[in-house]
Amino acid sequence: MIWVNGDIATHLPVTDRGLLYGDGVWETIGVQQGKPQLLDWHLQRLSAGLQALNIRFPNLEAFRAEILAACVAQERATLKLIVTRGSGQRGYSPATTTEPTRILQLSHWANYPDSYTEQGIRLTLCETRLAHQPRLAGFKHLNRLEQVLARAEFGGDYQEGLVCDYDGNVIEGTMSNLFVIRTDGAICTPDLTQCGIAGVMRRYIIQTLEKFGGQCHIHPLTLKDVEQAHALFMTNSLIGLWPVREFSGKQYTIPPLLRDLQAAIHTLA
Amino acid sequence: MIWVNGDIATHLPVTDRGLLYGDGVWETIGVQQGKPQLLDWHLQRLSAGLQALNIRFPNLEAFRAEILAACVAQERATLKLIVTRGSGQRGYSPATTTEPTRILQLSHWANYPDSYTEQGIRLTLCETRLAHQPRLAGFKHLNRLEQVLARAEFGGDYQEGLVCDYDGNVIEGTMSNLFVIRTDGAICTPDLTQCGIAGVMRRYIIQTLEKFGGQCHIHPLTLKDVEQAHALFMTNSLIGLWPVREFSGKQYTIPPLLRDLQAAIHTLA
């Protein structure tokens, strides 16, 4: 089921700048028992992205009400939000654009095998690198060709691919964020000020670690840091937390902390 | 008038990856006396972009026939082509996608004032920088947020904005390519292997300079190279060639060579 600007629809004008330039932002949200999980944080990131692109969207609260109404009868679903700058006259200039376009799509729950959560996943290294663009880093805009190229590199043997920047720093998975537990017990996740998407589930994990009395260190990470880690895991709003059981020919353990974090994610439902 | 996959249409499915990820390429072409100008080169660049994104589009020749048929009655028009990877299942993976989507849009001729061609334009320097991403450089894909951000920086006092990369190299205008004539007469245009769009009109200028017995040097250019230049000009398929009369507080002359190049462009009509 799809709504475009509040009406049930399947199509969008060809002149929408979301298509023409990727001029917009989006969110993917898990819905359980009628409730979109971590909705406030998703809307906060959406809002930050709109601000970074200078897209005026005064209807955020009305959009929130639409979202909640759409989800109320959904026991388990995936919710996708898109807000674009809307249509305008020809050319890159956003000066002549009309009202933003808001899209809300409910679809089936992403049914990944339970084994990914329980036994962990096989992670591969992508050759595609992320460019440094601090103006577009952190939020979830519609310019996602780097992710498409990286995701195209691997098939069913791997469940996720790790992507580095051109400086050799490890940044994230193609659709998830990376966390590293070092052999000394320190927990780290890559700095995302130059590129990458700061996931809402990443934020939840960082907050939950603090609640557990720990701390997550955010700084640049190299491939060596990843290879020498004690444990690795990937997160996003739909998968929750996937432990990594294999990367680059090395096997990783799944420490009890990961089960505690998974249990915390479970309470969101 | 818009055609989507050969049928007259105004809308596109919300699930098209052109919208979701900017997963596609496009061209803007001038049409005069029923003829799309430099169509072969536009289709060559489109094709190179599709190949870089690994989008299989076997219908290029049928698309060419559609384009020619659509343009035949147009005395003066602007033609926009978009080819996306089409719709697919959820997620970045292009493995499950169906047929590519092809869009053809005819609209009015871009009516810029003649003075831009004759007396030249005022050029400003944008603060927005282009990221280095060689995998996406040169061709005209749908991930264009950098151009949107740069174009939003200036209004009517300037006709175009110059954009640098993060290393301080000058790359291009927001919607055009830059050429520099140095005081020793050498003609240069920035190298675009790390970022930027290699314009079809840029290619035509380079070829025309060779026909004139000259040569265009393609290499990195700094802001100093631009400021110290004898003359500057910007090109694209719709504007042709705009001399720059002012940049960064400095006035530039319009040498006779620019009139010869404009006359050559005029013969395309």
PDB file of C-alpha atoms in Angstrom, chain A residues 2 4 9-24 26 28 52-54 78-80 82 84-85 90-94 103 105 107-111 127-136 139-154 166 174-175 197 238, chain B residues 2 4 9-24 26 28 52-54 78-80 82 84-85 90-94 103 105 107-111 127-136 139-154 166 174-175 197 238:
ATOM      1  CA  ILE A   2       1.420   3.354  -1.051  1.00  0.00           C
ATOM      2  CA  VAL A   4       1.560   9.920  -2.170  1.00  0.00           C
ATOM      3  CA  ALA A   9      -1.344   6.003  -5.305  1.00  0.00           C
ATOM      4  CA  THR A  10       1.217   3.876  -7.089  1.00  0.00           C
ATOM      5  CA  HIS A  11       2.801   6.513  -9.290  1.00  0.00           C
ATOM      6  CA  LEU A  12       4.626   9.812  -9.039  1.00  0.00           C
ATOM      7  CA  PRO A  13       5.075  12.605 -11.635  1.00  0.00           C
ATOM      8  CA  VAL A  14       8.085  12.065 -13.899  1.00  0.00           C
ATOM      9  CA  THR A  15       9.027  15.691 -13.153  1.00  0.00           C
ATOM     10  CA  ASP A  16       9.583  15.010  -9.446  1.00  0.00           C
ATOM     11  CA  ARG A  17      13.073  16.032  -8.393  1.00  0.00           C
ATOM     12  CA  GLY A  18      13.336  12.855  -6.337  1.00  0.00           C
ATOM     13  CA  LEU A  19      13.676  11.060  -9.662  1.00  0.00           C
ATOM     14  CA  LEU A  20      15.522  13.764 -11.592  1.00  0.00           C
ATOM     15  CA  TYR A  21      18.272  14.467  -9.048  1.00  0.00           C
ATOM     16  CA  GLY A  22      17.719  12.196  -6.040  1.00  0.00           C
ATOM     17  CA  ASP A  23      16.631  15.417  -4.353  1.00  0.00           C
ATOM     18  CA  GLY A  24      15.094  14.040  -1.176  1.00  0.00           C
ATOM     19  CA  TRP A  26      14.025   8.519   3.076  1.00  0.00           C
ATOM     20  CA  THR A  28      12.966   2.463   6.402  1.00  0.00           C
ATOM     21  CA  ALA A  52      20.815  19.783   5.102  1.00  0.00           C
ATOM     22  CA  LEU A  53      19.188  19.930   1.660  1.00  0.00           C
ATOM     23  CA  ASN A  54      17.237  23.057   2.596  1.00  0.00           C
ATOM     24  CA  THR A  78       8.018  -2.539   6.790  1.00  0.00           C
ATOM     25  CA  LEU A  79       7.378   1.145   6.402  1.00  0.00           C
ATOM     26  CA  LYS A  80       9.247   3.281   3.912  1.00  0.00           C
ATOM     27  CA  ILE A  82      10.304   9.334   1.201  1.00  0.00           C
ATOM     28  CA  THR A  84      11.381  14.840  -2.031  1.00  0.00           C
ATOM     29  CA  ARG A  85      11.650  18.510  -2.919  1.00  0.00           C
ATOM     30  CA  ARG A  90      13.751  22.724 -15.373  1.00  0.00           C
ATOM     31  CA  GLY A  91      17.248  22.904 -13.957  1.00  0.00           C
ATOM     32  CA  TYR A  92      19.029  22.199 -10.697  1.00  0.00           C
ATOM     33  CA  SER A  93      17.880  25.373  -8.953  1.00  0.00           C
ATOM     34  CA  PRO A  94      15.505  24.547  -6.095  1.00  0.00           C
ATOM     35  CA  ILE A 103       5.486   9.105   0.103  1.00  0.00           C
ATOM     36  CA  GLN A 105       4.810   2.768   1.633  1.00  0.00           C
ATOM     37  CA  SER A 107       5.059  -3.584   2.646  1.00  0.00           C
ATOM     38  CA  HIS A 108       5.623  -7.033   4.091  1.00  0.00           C
ATOM     39  CA  TRP A 109       8.053  -7.566   6.925  1.00  0.00           C
ATOM     40  CA  ALA A 110      11.610  -8.290   5.746  1.00  0.00           C
ATOM     41  CA  ASN A 111      11.833 -12.018   6.383  1.00  0.00           C
ATOM     42  CA  GLU A 127      35.741  -3.160  -3.773  1.00  0.00           C
ATOM     43  CA  THR A 128      33.425  -0.178  -4.201  1.00  0.00           C
ATOM     44  CA  ARG A 129      34.619   2.728  -2.064  1.00  0.00           C
ATOM     45  CA  LEU A 130      32.652   5.602  -0.607  1.00  0.00           C
ATOM     46  CA  ALA A 131      33.532   9.174  -1.582  1.00  0.00           C
ATOM     47  CA  HIS A 132      34.062  11.820   1.106  1.00  0.00           C
ATOM     48  CA  GLN A 133      31.236  14.329   0.978  1.00  0.00           C
ATOM     49  CA  PRO A 134      30.634  15.828   4.435  1.00  0.00           C
ATOM     50  CA  ARG A 135      27.698  17.891   3.098  1.00  0.00           C
ATOM     51  CA  LEU A 136      25.786  14.647   2.437  1.00  0.00           C
ATOM     52  CA  PHE A 139      21.642  11.303   6.676  1.00  0.00           C
ATOM     53  CA  LYS A 140      19.700   9.090   4.295  1.00  0.00           C
ATOM     54  CA  HIS A 141      19.327  10.932   0.986  1.00  0.00           C
ATOM     55  CA  LEU A 142      18.218   9.481  -2.335  1.00  0.00           C
ATOM     56  CA  ASN A 143      21.674   9.513  -4.005  1.00  0.00           C
ATOM     57  CA  ARG A 144      22.539   5.870  -3.355  1.00  0.00           C
ATOM     58  CA  LEU A 145      24.499   4.680  -6.390  1.00  0.00           C
ATOM     59  CA  GLU A 146      27.529   3.806  -4.256  1.00  0.00           C
ATOM     60  CA  GLN A 147      25.367   1.393  -2.263  1.00  0.00           C
ATOM     61  CA  VAL A 148      23.906  -0.089  -5.447  1.00  0.00           C
ATOM     62  CA  LEU A 149      27.397  -0.678  -6.879  1.00  0.00           C
ATOM     63  CA  ALA A 150      28.666  -2.201  -3.621  1.00  0.00           C
ATOM     64  CA  ARG A 151      25.621  -4.442  -3.169  1.00  0.00           C
ATOM     65  CA  ALA A 152      25.959  -5.729  -6.736  1.00  0.00           C
ATOM     66  CA  GLU A 153      29.366  -7.199  -5.873  1.00  0.00           C
ATOM     67  CA  PHE A 154      28.146 -10.180  -3.853  1.00  0.00           C
ATOM     68  CA  TYR A 166      39.175   5.872  -0.480  1.00  0.00           C
ATOM     69  CA  THR A 174      26.003  -1.728   2.182  1.00  0.00           C
ATOM     70  CA  MET A 175      22.745  -1.489   4.164  1.00  0.00           C
ATOM     71  CA  ILE A 197      24.635   6.750   6.872  1.00  0.00           C
ATOM     72  CA  LEU A 238      14.961  -3.985   9.868  1.00  0.00           C
TER      73      LEU A 238
ATOM     74  CA  ILE B   2       6.345  12.670 -21.937  1.00  0.00           C
ATOM     75  CA  VAL B   4       7.392   6.273 -20.465  1.00  0.00           C
ATOM     76  CA  ALA B   9       2.453   9.176 -19.636  1.00  0.00           C
ATOM     77  CA  THR B  10       3.074  11.704 -16.913  1.00  0.00           C
ATOM     78  CA  HIS B  11       3.822   9.366 -14.020  1.00  0.00           C
ATOM     79  CA  LEU B  12       6.209   6.606 -13.047  1.00  0.00           C
ATOM     80  CA  PRO B  13       5.846   3.836 -10.424  1.00  0.00           C
ATOM     81  CA  VAL B  14       6.980   4.906  -6.955  1.00  0.00           C
ATOM     82  CA  THR B  15       8.974   1.665  -6.831  1.00  0.00           C
ATOM     83  CA  ASP B  16      11.246   2.697  -9.699  1.00  0.00           C
ATOM     84  CA  ARG B  17      14.887   2.606  -8.648  1.00  0.00           C
ATOM     85  CA  GLY B  18      15.458   5.881 -10.472  1.00  0.00           C
ATOM     86  CA  LEU B  19      13.534   7.492  -7.613  1.00  0.00           C
ATOM     87  CA  LEU B  20      14.634   5.168  -4.812  1.00  0.00           C
ATOM     88  CA  TYR B  21      18.388   5.293  -5.435  1.00  0.00           C
ATOM     89  CA  GLY B  22      19.012   7.580  -8.438  1.00  0.00           C
ATOM     90  CA  ASP B  23      19.790   4.312 -10.204  1.00  0.00           C
ATOM     91  CA  GLY B  24      19.922   5.508 -13.803  1.00  0.00           C
ATOM     92  CA  TRP B  26      20.009  10.905 -18.344  1.00  0.00           C
ATOM     93  CA  THR B  28      19.501  16.766 -22.118  1.00  0.00           C
ATOM     94  CA  ALA B  52      29.252   1.709 -15.647  1.00  0.00           C
ATOM     95  CA  LEU B  53      26.129   0.956 -13.605  1.00  0.00           C
ATOM     96  CA  ASN B  54      25.774  -2.481 -15.206  1.00  0.00           C
ATOM     97  CA  THR B  78      14.511  20.484 -25.434  1.00  0.00           C
ATOM     98  CA  LEU B  79      14.656  16.726 -25.187  1.00  0.00           C
ATOM     99  CA  LYS B  80      15.334  14.927 -21.950  1.00  0.00           C
ATOM    100  CA  ILE B  82      16.175   9.121 -18.682  1.00  0.00           C
ATOM    101  CA  THR B  84      16.609   3.807 -14.996  1.00  0.00           C
ATOM    102  CA  ARG B  85      17.211   0.240 -13.862  1.00  0.00           C
ATOM    103  CA  ARG B  90      13.281  -4.200  -1.945  1.00  0.00           C
ATOM    104  CA  GLY B  91      16.914  -3.451  -1.259  1.00  0.00           C
ATOM    105  CA  TYR B  92      19.940  -2.154  -3.114  1.00  0.00           C
ATOM    106  CA  SER B  93      20.672  -5.372  -4.978  1.00  0.00           C
ATOM    107  CA  PRO B  94      20.066  -4.923  -8.705  1.00  0.00           C
ATOM    108  CA  ILE B 103      11.612   8.142 -20.340  1.00  0.00           C
ATOM    109  CA  GLN B 105      10.403  14.221 -22.436  1.00  0.00           C
ATOM    110  CA  SER B 107       9.646  20.520 -23.589  1.00  0.00           C
ATOM    111  CA  HIS B 108      10.075  24.089 -24.721  1.00  0.00           C
ATOM    112  CA  TRP B 109      13.451  25.372 -25.864  1.00  0.00           C
ATOM    113  CA  ALA B 110      15.530  26.823 -23.034  1.00  0.00           C
ATOM    114  CA  ASN B 111      15.194  30.548 -23.701  1.00  0.00           C
ATOM    115  CA  GLU B 127      31.284  26.826  -1.778  1.00  0.00           C
ATOM    116  CA  THR B 128      29.865  23.364  -2.441  1.00  0.00           C
ATOM    117  CA  ARG B 129      32.656  20.965  -3.412  1.00  0.00           C
ATOM    118  CA  LEU B 130      32.512  17.827  -5.500  1.00  0.00           C
ATOM    119  CA  ALA B 131      33.539  14.504  -3.945  1.00  0.00           C
ATOM    120  CA  HIS B 132      36.032  12.248  -5.745  1.00  0.00           C
ATOM    121  CA  GLN B 133      34.252   9.150  -6.982  1.00  0.00           C
ATOM    122  CA  PRO B 134      35.946   7.785 -10.111  1.00  0.00           C
ATOM    123  CA  ARG B 135      33.337   5.007 -10.399  1.00  0.00           C
ATOM    124  CA  LEU B 136      30.673   7.661 -11.102  1.00  0.00           C
ATOM    125  CA  PHE B 139      28.777  10.235 -17.101  1.00  0.00           C
ATOM    126  CA  LYS B 140      25.410  11.763 -16.292  1.00  0.00           C
ATOM    127  CA  HIS B 141      23.771   9.664 -13.585  1.00  0.00           C
ATOM    128  CA  LEU B 142      20.763  10.582 -11.472  1.00  0.00           C
ATOM    129  CA  ASN B 143      22.693  11.243  -8.223  1.00  0.00           C
ATOM    130  CA  ARG B 144      22.894  15.009  -8.557  1.00  0.00           C
ATOM    131  CA  LEU B 145      22.593  16.417  -5.037  1.00  0.00           C
ATOM    132  CA  GLU B 146      25.980  18.118  -5.274  1.00  0.00           C
ATOM    133  CA  GLN B 147      24.735  20.098  -8.269  1.00  0.00           C
ATOM    134  CA  VAL B 148      21.490  20.978  -6.469  1.00  0.00           C
ATOM    135  CA  LEU B 149      23.438  22.264  -3.436  1.00  0.00           C
ATOM    136  CA  ALA B 150      25.839  24.256  -5.609  1.00  0.00           C
ATOM    137  CA  ARG B 151      23.085  25.748  -7.770  1.00  0.00           C
ATOM    138  CA  ALA B 152      21.157  26.831  -4.673  1.00  0.00           C
ATOM    139  CA  GLU B 153      24.046  29.100  -3.679  1.00  0.00           C
ATOM    140  CA  PHE B 154      23.427  31.859  -6.225  1.00  0.00           C
ATOM    141  CA  TYR B 166      37.943  19.092  -2.102  1.00  0.00           C
ATOM    142  CA  THR B 174      26.885  23.576 -11.888  1.00  0.00           C
ATOM    143  CA  MET B 175      25.340  22.724 -15.283  1.00  0.00           C
ATOM    144  CA  ILE B 197      30.250  15.353 -15.998  1.00  0.00           C
ATOM    145  CA  LEU B 238      21.474  23.699 -24.424  1.00  0.00           C
TER     146      LEU B 238
END
